[in-house]
PDB file of C-alpha atoms (C1' of nucleotides) in Angstrom:
ATOM      1  CA  MET A 242      98.819  90.137 100.530  1.00 60.00           C
ATOM      2  CA  PRO A 243     101.666  92.365 101.354  1.00 92.00           C
ATOM      3  CA  GLU A 244     100.813  95.849 102.470  1.00 95.00           C
ATOM      4  CA  LEU A 245     103.083  98.681 103.512  1.00 96.00           C
ATOM      5  CA  PRO A 246     104.715  96.988 106.542  1.00 96.00           C
ATOM      6  CA  GLU A 247     105.314  93.720 104.676  1.00 96.00           C
ATOM      7  CA  VAL A 248     106.739  95.482 101.603  1.00 96.00           C
ATOM      8  CA  GLU A 249     108.903  97.652 103.883  1.00 97.00           C
ATOM      9  CA  THR A 250     110.221  94.477 105.555  1.00 97.00           C
ATOM     10  CA  VAL A 251     111.051  92.879 102.207  1.00 97.00           C
ATOM     11  CA  ALA A 252     112.731  96.056 100.918  1.00 97.00           C
ATOM     12  CA  ARG A 253     114.857  96.347 104.073  1.00 97.00           C
ATOM     13  CA  GLY A 254     115.820  92.680 103.757  1.00 97.00           C
ATOM     14  CA  LEU A 255     116.935  93.200 100.171  1.00 97.00           C
ATOM     15  CA  GLN A 256     118.828  96.354 101.120  1.00 98.00           C
ATOM     16  CA  ARG A 257     120.644  94.495 103.899  1.00 97.00           C
ATOM     17  CA  ARG A 258     121.453  91.401 101.857  1.00 97.00           C
ATOM     18  CA  VAL A 259     122.162  92.566  98.307  1.00 98.00           C
ATOM     19  CA  ALA A 260     122.807  96.324  98.232  1.00 98.00           C
ATOM     20  CA  GLY A 261     126.151  96.813  96.471  1.00 98.00           C
ATOM     21  CA  ASP A 262     125.963  93.381  94.848  1.00 98.00           C
ATOM     22  CA  THR A 263     125.939  93.022  91.049  1.00 98.00           C
ATOM     23  CA  ILE A 264     123.426  91.010  89.031  1.00 98.00           C
ATOM     24  CA  GLU A 265     125.413  88.673  86.776  1.00 98.00           C
ATOM     25  CA  SER A 266     122.599  86.876  85.007  1.00 97.00           C
ATOM     26  CA  VAL A 267     118.833  86.639  85.014  1.00 97.00           C
ATOM     27  CA  TRP A 268     116.580  83.650  84.411  1.00 96.00           C
ATOM     28  CA  LEU A 269     112.885  84.114  83.672  1.00 94.00           C
ATOM     29  CA  SER A 270     110.449  81.184  83.640  1.00 88.00           C
ATOM     30  CA  GLU A 271     108.892  80.109  80.346  1.00 74.00           C
ATOM     31  CA  LYS A 272     105.407  80.422  81.729  1.00 74.00           C
ATOM     32  CA  LYS A 273     103.271  83.447  81.120  1.00 66.00           C
ATOM     33  CA  GLN A 274     105.070  86.119  83.049  1.00 66.00           C
ATOM     34  CA  PRO A 275     103.687  88.676  85.465  1.00 70.00           C
ATOM     35  CA  LEU A 276     105.542  91.403  83.616  1.00 71.00           C
ATOM     36  CA  LYS A 277     104.808  95.003  82.889  1.00 74.00           C
ATOM     37  CA  SER A 278     108.007  95.359  80.857  1.00 80.00           C
ATOM     38  CA  SER A 279     109.073  92.821  78.212  1.00 85.00           C
ATOM     39  CA  THR A 280     111.379  89.936  79.088  1.00 89.00           C
ATOM     40  CA  ALA A 281     114.099  91.471  76.908  1.00 90.00           C
ATOM     41  CA  GLU A 282     113.829  94.867  78.630  1.00 92.00           C
ATOM     42  CA  ILE A 283     114.079  93.283  82.060  1.00 93.00           C
ATOM     43  CA  VAL A 284     117.076  91.127  81.175  1.00 95.00           C
ATOM     44  CA  ALA A 285     118.839  94.069  79.485  1.00 95.00           C
ATOM     45  CA  ALA A 286     118.310  96.386  82.460  1.00 95.00           C
ATOM     46  CA  LEU A 287     119.207  93.863  85.162  1.00 97.00           C
ATOM     47  CA  GLU A 288     122.180  91.946  83.783  1.00 97.00           C
ATOM     48  CA  GLY A 289     125.458  93.601  84.650  1.00 97.00           C
ATOM     49  CA  SER A 290     123.785  96.160  86.921  1.00 97.00           C
ATOM     50  CA  ARG A 291     124.856  96.921  90.451  1.00 98.00           C
ATOM     51  CA  ILE A 292     122.124  97.241  93.081  1.00 98.00           C
ATOM     52  CA  VAL A 293     122.581 100.685  94.570  1.00 98.00           C
ATOM     53  CA  GLN A 294     119.601 100.647  96.889  1.00 97.00           C
ATOM     54  CA  ALA A 295     116.367  98.784  97.591  1.00 98.00           C
ATOM     55  CA  ARG A 296     113.490 100.708  99.141  1.00 97.00           C
ATOM     56  CA  ARG A 297     109.715 100.752  99.432  1.00 97.00           C
ATOM     57  CA  VAL A 298     107.479 103.155  97.510  1.00 96.00           C
ATOM     58  CA  GLY A 299     103.833 102.597  98.460  1.00 95.00           C
ATOM     59  CA  LYS A 300     103.306  98.853  98.008  1.00 96.00           C
ATOM     60  CA  HIS A 301     106.093  98.700  95.416  1.00 96.00           C
ATOM     61  CA  ILE A 302     109.731  97.770  95.875  1.00 97.00           C
ATOM     62  CA  ALA A 303     112.004 100.130  93.933  1.00 97.00           C
ATOM     63  CA  ILE A 304     115.503  98.783  93.328  1.00 98.00           C
ATOM     64  CA  ASP A 305     117.913 101.432  92.041  1.00 97.00           C
ATOM     65  CA  LEU A 306     120.363 100.020  89.508  1.00 97.00           C
ATOM     66  CA  GLU A 307     123.425 101.398  87.795  1.00 96.00           C
ATOM     67  CA  LYS A 308     125.891 100.076  85.273  1.00 93.00           C
ATOM     68  CA  ALA A 309     128.644 101.394  83.043  1.00 83.00           C
ATOM     69  CA  ASN A 310     127.481 102.356  79.584  1.00 80.00           C
ATOM     70  CA  GLY A 311     129.897 100.231  77.562  1.00 70.00           C
ATOM     71  CA  SER A 312     133.172  98.755  78.629  1.00 67.00           C
ATOM     72  CA  GLN A 313     135.384 101.829  78.242  1.00 70.00           C
ATOM     73  CA  PRO A 314     136.459 103.562  81.456  1.00 71.00           C
ATOM     74  CA  GLY A 315     135.032 107.004  81.920  1.00 71.00           C
ATOM     75  CA  MET A 316     131.844 106.221  80.054  1.00 76.00           C
ATOM     76  CA  ALA A 317     128.543 107.510  81.388  1.00 86.00           C
ATOM     77  CA  VAL A 318     126.737 105.449  84.025  1.00 91.00           C
ATOM     78  CA  LEU A 319     123.286 104.142  83.145  1.00 91.00           C
ATOM     79  CA  HIS A 320     120.679 104.450  85.880  1.00 94.00           C
ATOM     80  CA  SER A 321     117.494 102.443  85.939  1.00 95.00           C
ATOM     81  CA  GLN A 322     114.983 101.082  88.414  1.00 96.00           C
ATOM     82  CA  TRP A 323     113.652  97.596  88.889  1.00 97.00           C
ATOM     83  CA  ILE A 324     110.091  97.861  90.184  1.00 96.00           C
ATOM     84  CA  VAL A 325     108.474  94.892  91.928  1.00 96.00           C
ATOM     85  CA  HIS A 326     104.870  94.654  93.092  1.00 95.00           C
ATOM     86  CA  LEU A 327     104.180  91.572  95.200  1.00 95.00           C
ATOM     87  CA  GLY A 328     100.449  91.409  94.453  1.00 94.00           C
ATOM     88  CA  MET A 329      98.676  89.080  96.900  1.00 93.00           C
ATOM     89  CA  THR A 330     101.184  86.247  97.158  1.00 94.00           C
ATOM     90  CA  GLY A 331     104.509  87.474  95.778  1.00 95.00           C
ATOM     91  CA  SER A 332     107.801  87.142  97.600  1.00 95.00           C
ATOM     92  CA  MET A 333     111.343  88.299  96.909  1.00 97.00           C
ATOM     93  CA  LEU A 334     113.772  85.856  98.468  1.00 97.00           C
ATOM     94  CA  VAL A 335     117.527  86.063  98.888  1.00 97.00           C
ATOM     95  CA  THR A 336     118.833  82.485  98.857  1.00 97.00           C
ATOM     96  CA  THR A 337     121.883  80.363  98.227  1.00 97.00           C
ATOM     97  CA  PRO A 338     122.056  78.660  94.814  1.00 97.00           C
ATOM     98  CA  GLU A 339     121.527  75.298  96.555  1.00 97.00           C
ATOM     99  CA  ALA A 340     118.150  76.259  98.014  1.00 96.00           C
ATOM    100  CA  PRO A 341     115.390  74.190  96.352  1.00 95.00           C
ATOM    101  CA  ILE A 342     113.520  76.138  93.689  1.00 95.00           C
ATOM    102  CA  GLU A 343     109.980  76.675  94.857  1.00 94.00           C
ATOM    103  CA  LYS A 344     107.031  76.081  92.578  1.00 92.00           C
ATOM    104  CA  HIS A 345     105.882  79.355  90.957  1.00 94.00           C
ATOM    105  CA  THR A 346     109.384  80.833  90.840  1.00 96.00           C
ATOM    106  CA  HIS A 347     109.259  83.322  87.969  1.00 95.00           C
ATOM    107  CA  LEU A 348     112.648  85.002  88.110  1.00 96.00           C
ATOM    108  CA  ILE A 349     116.096  84.146  89.440  1.00 97.00           C
ATOM    109  CA  ALA A 350     118.864  86.755  89.487  1.00 98.00           C
ATOM    110  CA  LYS A 351     122.341  85.336  90.087  1.00 98.00           C
ATOM    111  CA  MET A 352     124.501  87.790  92.011  1.00 98.00           C
ATOM    112  CA  ALA A 353     128.274  88.293  91.862  1.00 98.00           C
ATOM    113  CA  SER A 354     128.448  87.333  95.549  1.00 98.00           C
ATOM    114  CA  GLY A 355     126.979  83.918  94.715  1.00 98.00           C
ATOM    115  CA  LYS A 356     123.598  84.679  96.267  1.00 98.00           C
ATOM    116  CA  GLU A 357     120.387  84.493  94.306  1.00 98.00           C
ATOM    117  CA  VAL A 358     117.404  86.835  94.344  1.00 98.00           C
ATOM    118  CA  ARG A 359     114.200  84.970  93.494  1.00 97.00           C
ATOM    119  CA  PHE A 360     110.724  86.228  92.701  1.00 97.00           C
ATOM    120  CA  VAL A 361     108.056  83.682  93.617  1.00 96.00           C
ATOM    121  CA  ASP A 362     104.350  84.332  93.121  1.00 94.00           C
ATOM    122  CA  PRO A 363     101.731  81.531  93.038  1.00 93.00           C
ATOM    123  CA  ARG A 364      98.754  83.662  92.060  1.00 92.00           C
ATOM    124  CA  MET A 365     100.711  85.848  89.651  1.00 92.00           C
ATOM    125  CA  PHE A 366      98.997  89.053  90.706  1.00 93.00           C
ATOM    126  CA  GLY A 367     102.443  90.547  91.222  1.00 94.00           C
ATOM    127  CA  LYS A 368     104.208  92.631  88.602  1.00 93.00           C
ATOM    128  CA  LEU A 369     107.791  93.137  87.490  1.00 95.00           C
ATOM    129  CA  ALA A 370     108.947  96.142  85.495  1.00 94.00           C
ATOM    130  CA  VAL A 371     112.013  98.213  84.712  1.00 94.00           C
ATOM    131  CA  THR A 372     112.066 101.941  84.127  1.00 93.00           C
ATOM    132  CA  SER A 373     114.659 104.557  83.355  1.00 90.00           C
ATOM    133  CA  SER A 374     112.739 107.297  85.176  1.00 87.00           C
ATOM    134  CA  GLN A 375     112.125 107.653  88.905  1.00 88.00           C
ATOM    135  CA  PHE A 376     109.116 105.576  89.929  1.00 88.00           C
ATOM    136  CA  GLN A 377     106.467 107.483  91.844  1.00 87.00           C
ATOM    137  CA  ALA A 378     103.478 106.088  93.679  1.00 88.00           C
ATOM    138  CA  PRO A 379     100.258 107.950  92.904  1.00 87.00           C
ATOM    139  CA  GLY A 380      99.143 108.630  96.452  1.00 93.00           C
ATOM    140  CA  HIS A 381     100.669 110.073  99.612  1.00 95.00           C
ATOM    141  CA  GLU A 382     102.952 108.016 101.836  1.00 96.00           C
ATOM    142  CA  PRO A 383     100.866 107.370 104.979  1.00 97.00           C
ATOM    143  CA  LEU A 384     103.912 107.743 107.218  1.00 97.00           C
ATOM    144  CA  GLU A 385     104.966 111.060 105.675  1.00 96.00           C
ATOM    145  CA  ILE A 386     101.737 112.947 105.003  1.00 96.00           C
ATOM    146  CA  ASP A 387     100.912 115.783 107.423  1.00 96.00           C
ATOM    147  CA  PHE A 388      97.597 115.812 109.247  1.00 96.00           C
ATOM    148  CA  ASP A 389      95.959 118.653 107.290  1.00 96.00           C
ATOM    149  CA  SER A 390      96.639 116.949 103.956  1.00 95.00           C
ATOM    150  CA  PHE A 391      95.422 113.646 105.412  1.00 96.00           C
ATOM    151  CA  ALA A 392      92.146 115.222 106.547  1.00 96.00           C
ATOM    152  CA  GLY A 393      91.804 116.890 103.140  1.00 94.00           C
ATOM    153  CA  LEU A 394      91.831 113.524 101.376  1.00 94.00           C
ATOM    154  CA  PHE A 395      88.486 112.581 102.902  1.00 94.00           C
ATOM    155  CA  ARG A 396      86.625 115.901 102.715  1.00 89.00           C
ATOM    156  CA  LYS A 397      83.632 115.641 100.367  1.00 87.00           C
ATOM    157  CA  ARG A 398      84.054 111.884  99.837  1.00 91.00           C
ATOM    158  CA  LYS A 399      80.831 109.925 100.157  1.00 91.00           C
ATOM    159  CA  THR A 400      82.582 106.583  99.871  1.00 93.00           C
ATOM    160  CA  PRO A 401      82.979 104.444 103.013  1.00 95.00           C
ATOM    161  CA  ILE A 402      86.111 105.414 104.950  1.00 96.00           C
ATOM    162  CA  LYS A 403      87.360 101.844 104.499  1.00 95.00           C
ATOM    163  CA  SER A 404      87.235 102.218 100.694  1.00 95.00           C
ATOM    164  CA  ALA A 405      88.963 105.603 100.878  1.00 96.00           C
ATOM    165  CA  LEU A 406      91.802 104.127 102.954  1.00 96.00           C
ATOM    166  CA  LEU A 407      92.261 101.375 100.346  1.00 96.00           C
ATOM    167  CA  ASN A 408      92.314 103.866  97.450  1.00 95.00           C
ATOM    168  CA  GLN A 409      95.980 103.909  96.415  1.00 94.00           C
ATOM    169  CA  SER A 410      95.661 107.221  94.617  1.00 94.00           C
ATOM    170  CA  LEU A 411      94.883 108.829  97.988  1.00 95.00           C
ATOM    171  CA  LEU A 412      97.266 106.881 100.260  1.00 95.00           C
ATOM    172  CA  SER A 413      99.884 104.471  98.913  1.00 95.00           C
ATOM    173  CA  GLY A 414     100.449 101.340 100.908  1.00 96.00           C
ATOM    174  CA  VAL A 415      97.347 100.819 103.069  1.00 96.00           C
ATOM    175  CA  GLY A 416      95.659  97.480 102.360  1.00 96.00           C
ATOM    176  CA  ASN A 417      92.850  95.415 103.835  1.00 96.00           C
ATOM    177  CA  ILE A 418      94.515  94.459 107.119  1.00 96.00           C
ATOM    178  CA  TYR A 419      95.784  97.886 108.144  1.00 97.00           C
ATOM    179  CA  ALA A 420      92.637  99.679 106.959  1.00 97.00           C
ATOM    180  CA  ASP A 421      90.606  97.487 109.355  1.00 96.00           C
ATOM    181  CA  GLU A 422      93.180  97.667 112.140  1.00 97.00           C
ATOM    182  CA  SER A 423      93.569 101.453 112.013  1.00 97.00           C
ATOM    183  CA  LEU A 424      89.786 101.956 112.037  1.00 97.00           C
ATOM    184  CA  ALA A 425      89.515  99.590 115.022  1.00 97.00           C
ATOM    185  CA  ARG A 426      92.177 101.519 116.923  1.00 97.00           C
ATOM    186  CA  ALA A 427      90.449 104.808 116.083  1.00 97.00           C
ATOM    187  CA  GLY A 428      86.998 103.516 117.118  1.00 97.00           C
ATOM    188  CA  ILE A 429      85.466 104.195 113.680  1.00 97.00           C
ATOM    189  CA  ARG A 430      83.189 101.821 111.750  1.00 96.00           C
ATOM    190  CA  PRO A 431      84.476 100.917 108.279  1.00 95.00           C
ATOM    191  CA  LYS A 432      81.188 101.785 106.557  1.00 94.00           C
ATOM    192  CA  ARG A 433      81.093 105.394 107.782  1.00 94.00           C
ATOM    193  CA  ARG A 434      81.035 107.910 104.934  1.00 94.00           C
ATOM    194  CA  ALA A 435      84.509 109.401 104.724  1.00 95.00           C
ATOM    195  CA  ALA A 436      83.162 112.957 104.732  1.00 94.00           C
ATOM    196  CA  SER A 437      81.179 112.288 107.924  1.00 94.00           C
ATOM    197  CA  LEU A 438      84.273 111.888 110.081  1.00 95.00           C
ATOM    198  CA  THR A 439      84.727 114.700 112.578  1.00 95.00           C
ATOM    199  CA  HIS A 440      88.017 116.545 112.999  1.00 95.00           C
ATOM    200  CA  ALA A 441      88.609 114.608 116.216  1.00 96.00           C
ATOM    201  CA  GLU A 442      87.941 111.270 114.503  1.00 96.00           C
ATOM    202  CA  LEU A 443      90.275 112.130 111.625  1.00 96.00           C
ATOM    203  CA  LYS A 444      92.964 112.970 114.144  1.00 97.00           C
ATOM    204  CA  LYS A 445      92.449 109.623 115.912  1.00 97.00           C
ATOM    205  CA  LEU A 446      92.557 107.798 112.590  1.00 97.00           C
ATOM    206  CA  TYR A 447      95.713 109.606 111.485  1.00 97.00           C
ATOM    207  CA  ILE A 448      97.513 108.729 114.697  1.00 98.00           C
ATOM    208  CA  ALA A 449      96.164 105.157 114.761  1.00 97.00           C
ATOM    209  CA  LEU A 450      97.169 104.484 111.152  1.00 97.00           C
ATOM    210  CA  GLN A 451     100.721 105.723 111.623  1.00 97.00           C
ATOM    211  CA  LYS A 452     101.095 103.848 114.902  1.00 98.00           C
ATOM    212  CA  VAL A 453      99.761 100.557 113.568  1.00 97.00           C
ATOM    213  CA  LEU A 454     102.016 100.781 110.496  1.00 97.00           C
ATOM    214  CA  HIS A 455     105.085 101.570 112.632  1.00 98.00           C
ATOM    215  CA  ASP A 456     104.264  98.758 115.080  1.00 97.00           C
ATOM    216  CA  ALA A 457     103.700  96.300 112.230  1.00 97.00           C
ATOM    217  CA  ILE A 458     107.031  97.225 110.621  1.00 97.00           C
ATOM    218  CA  LYS A 459     108.733  96.577 113.971  1.00 96.00           C
ATOM    219  CA  ALA A 460     107.069  93.141 114.044  1.00 96.00           C
ATOM    220  CA  GLY A 461     108.197  92.314 110.503  1.00 94.00           C
ATOM    221  CA  GLY A 462     104.658  92.586 109.125  1.00 92.00           C
ATOM    222  CA  SER A 463     101.640  90.269 109.417  1.00 92.00           C
ATOM    223  CA  SER A 464     101.933  86.663 108.215  1.00 89.00           C
ATOM    224  CA  VAL A 465      98.307  85.592 107.852  1.00 85.00           C
ATOM    225  CA  SER A 466      99.056  82.693 105.531  1.00 80.00           C
ATOM    226  CA  ASP A 467     102.095  82.739 103.284  1.00 81.00           C
ATOM    227  CA  TYR A 468     103.807  86.120 103.582  1.00 88.00           C
ATOM    228  CA  VAL A 469     107.555  85.948 104.241  1.00 88.00           C
ATOM    229  CA  GLY A 470     110.371  88.514 104.149  1.00 92.00           C
ATOM    230  CA  ALA A 471     113.520  88.412 102.006  1.00 92.00           C
ATOM    231  CA  ASP A 472     115.125  85.830 104.301  1.00 93.00           C
ATOM    232  CA  GLY A 473     111.994  83.670 104.278  1.00 90.00           C
ATOM    233  CA  GLU A 474     111.128  84.825 107.796  1.00 93.00           C
ATOM    234  CA  ARG A 475     107.515  85.262 108.892  1.00 92.00           C
ATOM    235  CA  GLY A 476     106.173  88.441 110.458  1.00 93.00           C
ATOM    236  CA  PHE A 477     104.373  88.318 113.772  1.00 93.00           C
ATOM    237  CA  PHE A 478     102.101  91.365 113.848  1.00 94.00           C
ATOM    238  CA  GLN A 479      99.076  89.096 113.235  1.00 93.00           C
ATOM    239  CA  ILE A 480      99.077  88.278 116.961  1.00 93.00           C
ATOM    240  CA  LYS A 481      98.378  91.970 117.630  1.00 95.00           C
ATOM    241  CA  HIS A 482      95.387  92.213 115.294  1.00 96.00           C
ATOM    242  CA  LEU A 483      92.339  93.607 117.064  1.00 96.00           C
ATOM    243  CA  VAL A 484      89.832  92.708 114.342  1.00 96.00           C
ATOM    244  CA  TYR A 485      91.332  91.411 111.092  1.00 95.00           C
ATOM    245  CA  GLY A 486      90.696  87.680 110.747  1.00 94.00           C
ATOM    246  CA  ARG A 487      88.906  87.595 114.127  1.00 95.00           C
ATOM    247  CA  GLU A 488      85.254  87.235 113.049  1.00 94.00           C
ATOM    248  CA  GLY A 489      83.174  85.860 115.920  1.00 93.00           C
ATOM    249  CA  GLN A 490      86.017  86.094 118.415  1.00 94.00           C
ATOM    250  CA  PRO A 491      85.648  88.410 121.413  1.00 95.00           C
ATOM    251  CA  CYS A 492      86.818  92.012 121.102  1.00 96.00           C
ATOM    252  CA  ARG A 493      90.054  92.365 123.071  1.00 95.00           C
ATOM    253  CA  LYS A 494      88.618  95.390 124.888  1.00 96.00           C
ATOM    254  CA  CYS A 495      84.906  94.623 125.515  1.00 96.00           C
ATOM    255  CA  LYS A 496      84.432  90.918 124.594  1.00 96.00           C
ATOM    256  CA  THR A 497      81.710  91.696 122.019  1.00 96.00           C
ATOM    257  CA  PRO A 498      82.075  89.276 119.058  1.00 95.00           C
ATOM    258  CA  ILE A 499      83.900  90.831 116.099  1.00 95.00           C
ATOM    259  CA  LYS A 500      81.713  91.271 113.006  1.00 94.00           C
ATOM    260  CA  ARG A 501      82.669  90.702 109.386  1.00 93.00           C
ATOM    261  CA  ILE A 502      80.914  92.522 106.560  1.00 93.00           C
ATOM    262  CA  VAL A 503      81.799  93.040 102.892  1.00 93.00           C
ATOM    263  CA  ILE A 504      82.627  96.524 101.640  1.00 93.00           C
ATOM    264  CA  ALA A 505      83.507  96.985  97.972  1.00 89.00           C
ATOM    265  CA  GLY A 506      84.129  93.276  97.721  1.00 90.00           C
ATOM    266  CA  ARG A 507      86.592  93.142 100.617  1.00 94.00           C
ATOM    267  CA  SER A 508      86.153  91.510 103.999  1.00 94.00           C
ATOM    268  CA  SER A 509      85.885  94.162 106.672  1.00 95.00           C
ATOM    269  CA  HIS A 510      86.115  93.443 110.379  1.00 95.00           C
ATOM    270  CA  TYR A 511      85.051  95.593 113.316  1.00 96.00           C
ATOM    271  CA  CYS A 512      83.801  95.600 116.874  1.00 96.00           C
ATOM    272  CA  PRO A 513      80.155  96.699 116.858  1.00 95.00           C
ATOM    273  CA  ALA A 514      80.484  98.051 120.409  1.00 97.00           C
ATOM    274  CA  CYS A 515      83.832  99.879 120.296  1.00 97.00           C
ATOM    275  CA  GLN A 516      83.525 101.329 116.798  1.00 96.00           C
ATOM    276  CA  LYS A 517      80.945 104.053 116.040  1.00 94.00           C
TER     277      LYS A 517
ATOM    278  C1'  DA B 825      84.171 112.054  88.388  1.00 66.29           C
ATOM    279  C1'  DT B 826      82.845 108.119  91.202  1.00 66.29           C
ATOM    280  C1'  DA B 827      81.690 103.532  92.707  1.00 66.29           C
ATOM    281  C1'  DC B 828      80.525  98.910  92.471  1.00 66.29           C
ATOM    282  C1'  DC B 829      81.697  94.092  90.292  1.00 66.29           C
ATOM    283  C1'  DG B 830      83.859  90.645  88.007  1.00 66.29           C
ATOM    284  C1'  DA B 831      88.177  89.176  86.259  1.00 66.29           C
ATOM    285  C1'  DC B 832      92.763  87.934  86.773  1.00 66.29           C
ATOM    286  C1'  DC B 833      95.281  83.182  89.100  1.00 66.29           C
ATOM    287  C1'  DT B 834      96.380  79.319  92.439  1.00 66.29           C
ATOM    288  C1'  DG B 835      95.871  77.272  96.814  1.00 66.29           C
ATOM    289  C1'  DT B 836      93.579  75.943 101.052  1.00 66.29           C
ATOM    290  C1'  DC B 837      90.027  74.719 104.001  1.00 66.29           C
ATOM    291  C1'  DA B 838      85.281  73.580 105.554  1.00 66.29           C
ATOM    292  C1'  DG B 839      81.355  70.958 104.616  1.00 66.29           C
ATOM    293  C1'  DC B 840      78.941  67.431 102.436  1.00 66.29           C
TER     294       DC B 840
ATOM    295  C1'  DT C 313      88.227  60.075  99.597  1.00 66.29           C
ATOM    296  C1'  DG C 314      86.673  63.342  96.545  1.00 66.29           C
ATOM    297  C1'  DC C 315      83.974  67.231  95.030  1.00 66.29           C
ATOM    298  C1'  DT C 316      82.295  72.078  95.480  1.00 66.29           C
ATOM    299  C1'  DG C 317      82.192  76.548  97.004  1.00 66.29           C
ATOM    300  C1'  DA C 318      83.974  80.265  99.656  1.00 66.29           C
ATOM    301  C1'  DC C 319      87.764  82.842 100.562  1.00 66.29           C
ATOM    302  C1'  DA C 320      92.657  84.946 100.435  1.00 66.29           C
ATOM    303  C1'  DG C 321      97.365  90.436 101.873  1.00 66.29           C
ATOM    304  C1'  DG C 322      95.737  93.632  95.206  1.00 66.29           C
ATOM    305  C1'  DT C 323      94.602  96.004  91.138  1.00 66.29           C
ATOM    306  C1'  DC C 324      92.248  96.756  86.612  1.00 66.29           C
ATOM    307  C1'  DG C 325      88.833  97.655  83.190  1.00 66.29           C
ATOM    308  C1'  DG C 326      84.071  97.825  82.120  1.00 66.29           C
ATOM    309  C1'  DT C 327      79.713  99.529  83.352  1.00 66.29           C
ATOM    310  C1'  DA C 328      76.143 102.318  85.671  1.00 66.29           C
TER     311       DA C 328
END
DNA sequence: ATACCGACCTGTCAGC
DNA sequence: TGCTGACAGGTCGGTA
């Protein structure tokens, strides 16, 4: 569920609440784990590590960790990264130890401050991993890419523009909601072949995408069903959606009913009058 | 190389 | 009150 603005909100929440805190112990549920690294690797990397920084990379949360290599003073510092992908339904919550443990809690990290960081994910599409190298997302950051590079991503691509926006190896962080919402704001139909977009349309899309992502971050993301930030708070950008989740409802600009079609297996929403 | 499609999971909601 | 099917913010691997 979480796309760039939601993951950014969670990462900022973690940064605010637990940066500088130390992980004292880690509990992992017995159930089949949504892990990319082994349980032992995760426990070894996390326990005793200080959280230096939490930030977003694409749709991933990268948590920079460091700990002393051995107990002797002056020993080298070990650096690692805890990588979290929230999948469709994952959340990273900072709670008190007394907070009831939600069903589908897969990891609890007890912090030196007494707080707990919990990973909860009902559908288990999320992933946890640790790495000693710097994690890099495959595609460009939509909020950092320059316009010429952005336009270059779509040149020669026959795929629908909607599919291209969702392709994480092109842009990292755009998901189903913000693909639809940016196309709506740019007046472009989701099924248009990517390569058919004119220079002017690409410019509109570039500006619309960055604006909608910035606005959604300001609103704490979109909470369509169960998304919450690190403090359990809901986002409220869903009230600003022009098309996503609004099938049959009147377009906010021209009152034409919003259409829903399926592109590459994903629901796609648009205004048949405003989007060409 | 590129592009669909089902699979991976659980939960919810509409309709019968 | 069930039951069934469709659908849900994402990605992967297999196939054409």
